[in-house]
Amino acid sequence: MTGGTNERARWLEQLRWQVEMGADEAIAEAPVNRLAPMPQAAPAPSPAPAAQLDQAAQCRTLEEIFAALDAMADFRLRRTATHTVHADGHPNARVMLIGEAPGRDEDLRGKPFVGRSGQLLDRMLAAIGLSRQAEDPEKAVLISNVVFWRPPGNRKPTEAEVNHCAPWIARTIEIVDPAIIVCLGATPARVLTGSTQGITRLRGNWLDYPLNGRAVPLLPTLHPAYLLRQPLQKRLAWRDFLSLKLRLAETGK
Ligand code: URA
């Protein structure tokens, strides 16, 4: 290898490392004043899940949940994220879809599933007559994640991060009281059902989510980001979405 080629390889390696660490943008949308005093000299550790449970239980509306999450300054992911990514769609939707955690596009826009995987998800929903923009709750969905802030570099959220957010997604589900829940990928399926089975086995099998004395039908399916990487698997996801359409037609509430 020549000196120039070596140099190039070293630069590429450094760039790759920066992307892995989450530094994947040259500029952000708004300037960051890195010299401004920190709100707290020594950030307190994340409150224990019990404290999160108490705080989440006090919320009565989605707006109260959003305000409480916006005010949660001492959570590590919160400090590296641009936005808190709140649920998007109809607050009384019959179908609630839950993903893992925001990616780069979601972090920049503050909305779940707005990047390439979100666009695929929107098309899949449209194919069965559902939309997050629909005004009719029968045709509407609400989309959220089990973690509300982007993990740096799009890494998987840790167990502690998922546990910290769990009371908030549980309370969101209680408030929305959906007829059907769809889990996009293994992480939300594990958080909401406790199942540690791989998603390729779990997908397409209807499970129950206990809510206010009833069992809400819950469908685990493949994550749209996985479908973008493995387009042949779209036929399985399509099967799941058809099953969702059928179940929705049969389900009262
Ligand atoms: N992937 C997720 O799981 N959630 C998003 O909001 C975007 C991508």
Coordinates of C-alpha atoms and ligand atoms in Angstrom, one line a residue:
M1 CA 0.0 0.0 0.0
T2 CA 1.3 3.5 -0.8
G3 CA 1.4 6.3 1.9
G4 CA -1.6 8.0 0.3
T5 CA -3.7 4.8 0.4
N6 CA -2.7 4.2 4.0
E7 CA -3.7 7.7 4.9
R8 CA -7.1 7.3 3.2
A9 CA -7.7 4.0 5.0
R10 CA -6.9 5.7 8.3
W11 CA -9.3 8.6 7.6
L12 CA -12.1 6.2 6.5
E13 CA -11.5 4.2 9.7
Q14 CA -11.9 7.3 11.8
L15 CA -15.0 8.4 10.0
R16 CA -16.5 4.9 10.5
W17 CA -15.7 5.2 14.2
Q18 CA -17.4 8.6 14.5
V19 CA -20.5 7.3 12.8
E20 CA -20.6 4.4 15.2
M21 CA -20.3 6.8 18.1
G22 CA -23.3 8.8 16.8
A23 CA -21.5 11.7 15.2
D24 CA -23.1 11.2 11.8
E25 CA -24.0 14.8 10.9
A26 CA -21.7 17.6 9.9
I27 CA -24.2 20.2 11.3
A28 CA -27.4 20.1 13.2
E29 CA -30.5 22.2 12.4
A30 CA -30.0 24.6 15.2
P31 CA -26.7 25.9 16.6
V32 CA -25.6 24.4 19.9
N33 CA -24.0 26.6 22.5
R34 CA -21.4 24.3 24.0
L35 CA -20.2 27.0 26.4
A36 CA -23.6 27.6 28.0
P37 CA -23.7 26.4 31.7
M38 CA -25.1 22.9 32.1
P39 CA -28.6 23.0 33.8
Q40 CA -27.2 20.8 36.5
A41 CA -23.5 20.7 37.6
A42 CA -23.6 16.9 38.2
P43 CA -26.5 15.2 36.4
A44 CA -28.5 13.0 38.7
P45 CA -28.7 9.4 37.8
S46 CA -31.8 8.3 36.0
P47 CA -34.7 7.8 38.4
A48 CA -35.5 4.2 39.2
P49 CA -38.3 2.7 37.2
A50 CA -40.5 2.9 40.3
A51 CA -40.3 6.7 40.1
Q52 CA -41.1 6.5 36.4
L53 CA -44.1 4.3 37.2
D54 CA -45.4 6.9 39.7
Q55 CA -44.9 9.8 37.3
A56 CA -46.4 8.0 34.3
A57 CA -49.4 6.9 36.4
Q58 CA -50.3 10.5 37.2
C59 CA -50.7 11.4 33.5
R60 CA -54.3 11.4 32.3
T61 CA -53.8 12.4 28.6
L62 CA -51.2 12.0 25.8
E63 CA -50.4 15.7 26.2
E64 CA -49.5 15.2 29.8
I65 CA -47.3 12.2 28.9
F66 CA -45.6 14.4 26.2
A67 CA -45.0 17.2 28.7
A68 CA -43.6 14.9 31.3
L69 CA -41.2 13.3 28.8
D70 CA -40.2 16.7 27.6
A71 CA -39.4 17.7 31.2
M72 CA -37.3 14.6 31.8
A73 CA -33.8 16.3 31.6
D74 CA -31.8 13.8 33.5
F75 CA -32.0 10.7 31.3
R76 CA -28.8 10.0 29.4
L77 CA -30.4 9.4 26.0
R78 CA -32.3 12.7 26.3
R79 CA -29.0 14.6 26.6
T80 CA -27.6 13.3 23.3
A81 CA -30.9 13.4 21.3
T82 CA -32.1 16.4 19.3
H83 CA -35.8 15.8 20.1
T84 CA -38.1 13.7 22.2
V85 CA -40.0 11.6 19.7
H86 CA -43.6 11.5 20.8
A87 CA -46.4 9.2 19.6
D88 CA -47.8 10.3 16.2
G89 CA -51.3 9.8 14.8
H90 CA -54.8 9.7 16.1
P91 CA -55.2 9.7 19.9
N92 CA -58.3 7.4 19.7
A93 CA -57.0 5.2 16.9
R94 CA -58.1 1.5 17.1
V95 CA -54.7 0.3 16.1
M96 CA -51.5 1.2 17.9
L97 CA -48.1 0.4 16.3
I98 CA -45.0 0.3 18.4
G99 CA -41.4 0.3 17.2
E100 CA -38.0 0.2 19.0
A101 CA -36.4 3.6 19.1
P102 CA -36.1 6.7 16.9
G103 CA -33.4 6.8 14.2
R104 CA -31.6 9.8 12.8
D105 CA -34.6 11.2 10.7
E106 CA -37.0 10.7 13.6
D107 CA -34.5 12.5 16.0
L108 CA -34.2 15.4 13.6
R109 CA -38.0 15.8 13.1
G110 CA -39.3 14.7 16.5
K111 CA -41.7 12.2 14.9
P112 CA -41.6 8.4 14.9
F113 CA -41.1 6.5 11.6
V114 CA -40.5 9.3 9.2
G115 CA -37.4 8.0 7.5
R116 CA -37.2 5.3 4.8
S117 CA -38.6 2.6 7.1
G118 CA -41.4 4.9 8.1
Q119 CA -42.3 5.6 4.5
L120 CA -42.4 1.8 3.9
L121 CA -44.6 1.5 7.0
D122 CA -47.0 4.2 5.7
R123 CA -47.3 2.4 2.4
M124 CA -48.0 -0.9 4.1
L125 CA -50.7 0.7 6.2
A126 CA -52.3 2.4 3.2
A127 CA -52.5 -1.0 1.5
I128 CA -54.9 -2.2 4.2
G129 CA -56.8 1.1 4.4
L130 CA -55.0 2.6 7.5
S131 CA -53.2 5.9 7.9
R132 CA -51.7 8.0 10.7
Q133 CA -53.3 11.0 9.1
A134 CA -56.8 9.6 9.0
E135 CA -59.4 11.6 11.1
D136 CA -61.7 8.6 11.4
P137 CA -60.5 6.5 14.4
E138 CA -61.6 3.4 12.5
K139 CA -59.0 4.0 9.8
A140 CA -56.4 5.7 12.0
V141 CA -53.3 4.5 13.7
L142 CA -51.1 5.8 16.5
I143 CA -47.4 5.1 16.1
S144 CA -44.9 5.2 19.0
N145 CA -41.7 3.5 20.2
V146 CA -40.7 1.8 23.4
V147 CA -37.8 4.3 23.7
F148 CA -38.5 8.0 23.0
W149 CA -34.9 9.2 22.3
R150 CA -32.5 8.2 19.6
P151 CA -29.6 6.0 21.0
P152 CA -26.3 7.4 19.6
G153 CA -25.3 5.9 16.3
N154 CA -28.6 4.1 16.1
R155 CA -27.3 1.4 18.4
K156 CA -29.9 -0.9 20.1
P157 CA -31.3 0.6 23.3
T158 CA -29.9 -1.0 26.4
E159 CA -32.0 -3.0 28.9
A160 CA -31.8 -0.1 31.4
E161 CA -33.0 2.4 28.7
V162 CA -35.9 0.2 27.7
N163 CA -36.8 -0.3 31.4
H164 CA -36.7 3.4 32.1
C165 CA -39.2 4.1 29.3
A166 CA -41.4 1.1 29.8
P167 CA -43.9 2.7 32.3
W168 CA -44.4 5.6 29.8
I169 CA -45.3 3.3 26.8
A170 CA -47.5 1.2 29.1
R171 CA -49.3 4.4 30.3
T172 CA -49.7 5.6 26.7
I173 CA -51.3 2.3 25.8
E174 CA -53.7 2.6 28.8
I175 CA -54.7 6.1 27.8
V176 CA -55.2 5.2 24.1
D177 CA -56.9 2.0 24.9
P178 CA -56.5 0.5 21.4
A179 CA -58.5 -2.4 20.0
I180 CA -55.2 -3.9 18.5
I181 CA -51.5 -3.5 19.1
V182 CA -48.9 -4.2 16.5
C183 CA -45.2 -4.6 17.6
L184 CA -42.7 -3.7 14.9
G185 CA -39.7 -6.0 15.6
A186 CA -38.4 -8.0 18.5
T187 CA -37.7 -5.3 21.0
P188 CA -41.3 -4.0 21.4
A189 CA -42.6 -7.6 21.3
R190 CA -40.3 -8.5 24.2
V191 CA -41.1 -5.4 26.2
L192 CA -44.9 -5.8 25.8
T193 CA -45.2 -9.6 26.0
G194 CA -42.1 -10.7 27.8
S195 CA -41.5 -13.2 25.0
T196 CA -37.8 -13.7 24.2
Q197 CA -38.5 -15.7 21.0
G198 CA -36.9 -14.5 17.9
I199 CA -39.1 -12.2 15.8
T200 CA -39.0 -14.5 12.7
R201 CA -40.7 -17.2 14.9
L202 CA -42.9 -14.9 16.9
R203 CA -44.2 -12.8 13.9
G204 CA -47.7 -13.5 12.7
N205 CA -48.8 -15.1 16.0
W206 CA -51.5 -13.2 17.8
L207 CA -50.8 -12.7 21.5
D208 CA -52.6 -11.0 24.3
Y209 CA -51.7 -7.7 26.0
P210 CA -53.6 -7.5 29.4
L211 CA -55.2 -4.0 29.7
N212 CA -57.9 -2.9 32.2
G213 CA -59.3 -6.4 32.7
R214 CA -59.4 -7.3 29.0
A215 CA -56.9 -8.9 26.6
V216 CA -55.9 -6.7 23.7
P217 CA -54.9 -8.7 20.6
L218 CA -51.2 -8.0 19.9
L219 CA -49.5 -8.9 16.7
P220 CA -45.7 -9.1 16.4
T221 CA -44.4 -8.4 12.9
L222 CA -41.1 -7.7 11.2
H223 CA -39.6 -4.3 11.5
P224 CA -39.8 -2.2 8.3
A225 CA -36.0 -1.5 8.5
Y226 CA -35.5 -5.2 8.4
L227 CA -37.8 -5.4 5.3
L228 CA -35.7 -2.7 3.6
R229 CA -32.6 -4.9 4.1
Q230 CA -34.4 -8.2 3.3
P231 CA -37.0 -7.3 0.7
L232 CA -37.9 -11.0 0.1
Q233 CA -39.4 -11.0 3.7
K234 CA -42.0 -8.4 2.7
R235 CA -44.3 -11.3 1.7
L236 CA -44.3 -12.4 5.4
A237 CA -45.1 -8.9 6.6
W238 CA -47.8 -8.6 4.0
R239 CA -49.3 -11.8 5.4
D240 CA -49.3 -10.2 8.9
F241 CA -50.9 -7.0 7.6
L242 CA -53.7 -9.0 5.9
S243 CA -54.2 -10.8 9.2
L244 CA -54.3 -7.4 10.9
K245 CA -57.0 -6.2 8.5
L246 CA -59.1 -9.3 9.1
R247 CA -58.8 -9.1 12.9
L248 CA -59.7 -5.5 12.8
A249 CA -62.9 -6.2 10.9
E250 CA -63.8 -8.9 13.5
T251 CA -62.7 -7.0 16.6
G252 CA -65.3 -4.9 18.5
K253 CA -64.4 -2.5 21.3
Ligands
URA1 N1 -37.2 2.6 13.8 C1 -38.0 2.5 14.9 O1 -38.1 1.5 15.6 N2 -38.7 3.6 15.3 C2 -38.7 4.7 14.6 O2 -39.3 5.7 15.0 C3 -37.9 4.8 13.4 C4 -37.2 3.7 13.1

